[in-house]
PDB file of C-alpha atoms in Angstrom:
ATOM      1  CA  THR A1070     -36.641 -34.828  25.297  1.00  0.00           C
ATOM      2  CA  CYS A1071     -36.983 -38.305  26.738  1.00  0.00           C
ATOM      3  CA  ASP A1072     -40.283 -40.061  25.977  1.00  0.00           C
ATOM      4  CA  THR A1073     -41.112 -43.490  27.486  1.00  0.00           C
ATOM      5  CA  GLY A1074     -44.596 -43.680  26.021  1.00  0.00           C
ATOM      6  CA  ASP A1075     -46.592 -42.607  29.059  1.00  0.00           C
ATOM      7  CA  GLN A1076     -44.030 -40.149  30.492  1.00  0.00           C
ATOM      8  CA  GLN A1077     -41.977 -37.382  28.955  1.00  0.00           C
ATOM      9  CA  THR A1078     -39.298 -35.035  30.239  1.00  0.00           C
ATOM     10  CA  THR A1079     -37.557 -32.147  28.486  1.00  0.00           C
ATOM     11  CA  ALA A1080     -34.414 -30.150  29.193  1.00  0.00           C
ATOM     12  CA  ALA A1081     -32.600 -27.336  27.355  1.00  0.00           C
ATOM     13  CA  VAL A1082     -28.961 -26.578  26.657  1.00  0.00           C
ATOM     14  CA  GLN A1083     -27.798 -22.995  26.999  1.00  0.00           C
ATOM     15  CA  LEU A1084     -24.366 -21.797  25.934  1.00  0.00           C
ATOM     16  CA  LYS A1085     -22.549 -18.687  27.057  1.00  0.00           C
ATOM     17  CA  GLU A1086     -19.832 -17.167  24.927  1.00  0.00           C
ATOM     18  CA  THR A1087     -16.478 -17.547  26.661  1.00  0.00           C
ATOM     19  CA  ALA A1088     -14.638 -14.280  27.018  1.00  0.00           C
ATOM     20  CA  ALA A1089     -11.894 -13.590  24.511  1.00  0.00           C
ATOM     21  CA  THR A1090      -8.472 -12.779  25.929  1.00  0.00           C
ATOM     22  CA  ILE A1091      -5.673 -10.746  24.396  1.00  0.00           C
ATOM     23  CA  VAL A1092      -2.872 -13.073  23.269  1.00  0.00           C
ATOM     24  CA  GLU A1093      -0.804 -10.557  21.281  1.00  0.00           C
ATOM     25  CA  ARG A1094      -0.542  -7.179  22.964  1.00  0.00           C
ATOM     26  CA  LEU A1095      -0.103  -3.737  21.401  1.00  0.00           C
ATOM     27  CA  LYS A1096       3.434  -2.519  20.718  1.00  0.00           C
ATOM     28  CA  ASP A1097       4.696   1.065  20.866  1.00  0.00           C
ATOM     29  CA  VAL A1098       4.910   2.845  17.509  1.00  0.00           C
ATOM     30  CA  ALA A1099       7.298   5.647  16.539  1.00  0.00           C
ATOM     31  CA  THR A1100       6.721   7.392  13.219  1.00  0.00           C
ATOM     32  CA  TYR A1101       7.096  10.753  11.503  1.00  0.00           C
ATOM     33  CA  GLU A1102       4.473  13.481  11.405  1.00  0.00           C
ATOM     34  CA  GLY A1103       2.270  13.020   8.331  1.00  0.00           C
ATOM     35  CA  GLU A1104       2.771   9.238   8.157  1.00  0.00           C
ATOM     36  CA  ASP A1105       0.378   6.499   9.277  1.00  0.00           C
ATOM     37  CA  ALA A1106       0.689   4.727  12.643  1.00  0.00           C
ATOM     38  CA  VAL A1107      -0.488   1.097  12.740  1.00  0.00           C
ATOM     39  CA  PHE A1108      -1.430  -0.738  15.943  1.00  0.00           C
ATOM     40  CA  GLU A1109      -2.361  -4.426  16.043  1.00  0.00           C
ATOM     41  CA  CYS A1110      -3.372  -6.968  18.637  1.00  0.00           C
ATOM     42  CA  ARG A1111      -4.704 -10.519  18.478  1.00  0.00           C
ATOM     43  CA  LEU A1112      -7.414 -12.176  20.543  1.00  0.00           C
ATOM     44  CA  SER A1113      -7.674 -15.788  21.671  1.00  0.00           C
ATOM     45  CA  ARG A1114     -10.740 -16.270  19.501  1.00  0.00           C
ATOM     46  CA  GLU A1115     -13.164 -14.490  17.242  1.00  0.00           C
ATOM     47  CA  THR A1116     -15.762 -12.799  19.372  1.00  0.00           C
ATOM     48  CA  ALA A1117     -19.046 -10.940  19.202  1.00  0.00           C
ATOM     49  CA  GLN A1118     -18.068  -8.978  22.308  1.00  0.00           C
ATOM     50  CA  ASP A1119     -17.716  -5.240  21.886  1.00  0.00           C
ATOM     51  CA  ALA A1120     -14.113  -4.277  21.221  1.00  0.00           C
ATOM     52  CA  GLN A1121     -13.090  -0.615  21.432  1.00  0.00           C
ATOM     53  CA  TRP A1122      -9.997   1.442  20.551  1.00  0.00           C
ATOM     54  CA  PHE A1123      -9.086   4.584  22.521  1.00  0.00           C
ATOM     55  CA  LEU A1124      -6.703   7.517  22.086  1.00  0.00           C
ATOM     56  CA  GLY A1125      -6.197   8.560  25.683  1.00  0.00           C
ATOM     57  CA  ASP A1126      -9.731   8.397  27.111  1.00  0.00           C
ATOM     58  CA  VAL A1127     -11.421   9.162  23.769  1.00  0.00           C
ATOM     59  CA  PRO A1128     -13.121   6.203  22.040  1.00  0.00           C
ATOM     60  CA  LEU A1129     -12.176   5.943  18.353  1.00  0.00           C
ATOM     61  CA  GLN A1130     -14.383   5.070  15.386  1.00  0.00           C
ATOM     62  CA  SER A1131     -13.560   4.373  11.751  1.00  0.00           C
ATOM     63  CA  ASN A1132     -13.569   7.595   9.750  1.00  0.00           C
ATOM     64  CA  GLU A1133     -11.273   9.477   7.367  1.00  0.00           C
ATOM     65  CA  MET A1134      -8.604   9.798  10.097  1.00  0.00           C
ATOM     66  CA  ASN A1135      -8.856   6.363  11.748  1.00  0.00           C
ATOM     67  CA  GLU A1136      -9.314   2.966  10.138  1.00  0.00           C
ATOM     68  CA  ILE A1137     -10.406   0.105  12.381  1.00  0.00           C
ATOM     69  CA  ARG A1138     -10.156  -3.422  10.951  1.00  0.00           C
ATOM     70  CA  VAL A1139     -11.121  -6.854  12.226  1.00  0.00           C
ATOM     71  CA  GLN A1140      -9.797  -9.906  10.395  1.00  0.00           C
ATOM     72  CA  GLY A1141     -10.646 -13.038  12.358  1.00  0.00           C
ATOM     73  CA  THR A1142      -8.861 -12.711  15.687  1.00  0.00           C
ATOM     74  CA  ARG A1143      -6.633  -9.797  14.533  1.00  0.00           C
ATOM     75  CA  HIS A1144      -7.776  -6.273  15.389  1.00  0.00           C
ATOM     76  CA  SER A1145      -5.944  -3.288  13.931  1.00  0.00           C
ATOM     77  CA  LEU A1146      -6.084   0.492  14.112  1.00  0.00           C
ATOM     78  CA  ILE A1147      -4.505   2.767  11.516  1.00  0.00           C
ATOM     79  CA  LEU A1148      -4.126   6.420  12.467  1.00  0.00           C
ATOM     80  CA  ARG A1149      -3.855   8.284   9.152  1.00  0.00           C
ATOM     81  CA  LYS A1150      -1.356  11.127   8.688  1.00  0.00           C
ATOM     82  CA  VAL A1151      -0.566  11.540  12.376  1.00  0.00           C
ATOM     83  CA  THR A1152       0.149  14.931  13.906  1.00  0.00           C
ATOM     84  CA  LEU A1153       1.739  15.920  17.209  1.00  0.00           C
ATOM     85  CA  GLU A1154      -1.784  16.032  18.713  1.00  0.00           C
ATOM     86  CA  ASP A1155      -2.034  12.258  18.116  1.00  0.00           C
ATOM     87  CA  CYS A1156       0.834  11.542  20.541  1.00  0.00           C
ATOM     88  CA  GLY A1157      -0.310   9.655  23.605  1.00  0.00           C
ATOM     89  CA  SER A1158      -1.628   6.350  24.793  1.00  0.00           C
ATOM     90  CA  ILE A1159      -3.503   4.041  22.429  1.00  0.00           C
ATOM     91  CA  SER A1160      -5.502   1.314  24.114  1.00  0.00           C
ATOM     92  CA  PHE A1161      -7.696  -1.573  23.040  1.00  0.00           C
ATOM     93  CA  LYS A1162     -10.362  -3.092  25.295  1.00  0.00           C
ATOM     94  CA  VAL A1163     -12.482  -6.199  24.918  1.00  0.00           C
ATOM     95  CA  GLY A1164     -14.617  -7.417  27.808  1.00  0.00           C
ATOM     96  CA  GLN A1165     -12.518  -7.229  30.993  1.00  0.00           C
ATOM     97  CA  HIS A1166      -9.200  -7.207  29.104  1.00  0.00           C
ATOM     98  CA  SER A1167      -7.130  -4.322  27.771  1.00  0.00           C
ATOM     99  CA  THR A1168      -3.743  -3.529  26.274  1.00  0.00           C
ATOM    100  CA  ALA A1169      -2.034  -0.186  25.668  1.00  0.00           C
ATOM    101  CA  ALA A1170       0.944   1.292  23.819  1.00  0.00           C
TER     102      ALA A1170
END
């Protein structure tokens, strides 16, 4: 606000969150049946944007078989005790960006 005594004007500042980008991409993982498979990627910044992990086209959630972690800019997925049915493409998407292994 600018006030000169007999006149006043007001303006507002609005900020938009800049989109996070993927700076460390997923890497392929080879493991044995019954062991855990760990996938990690890193973003350019911490973000409130929705980030999602996928096995093939199926979105994953944290449960007894999958553990999803976020520590700052590092996002990780742990597939517990993998089986042959878990073979396939793992992908991570945030905003317009994605990476797969």
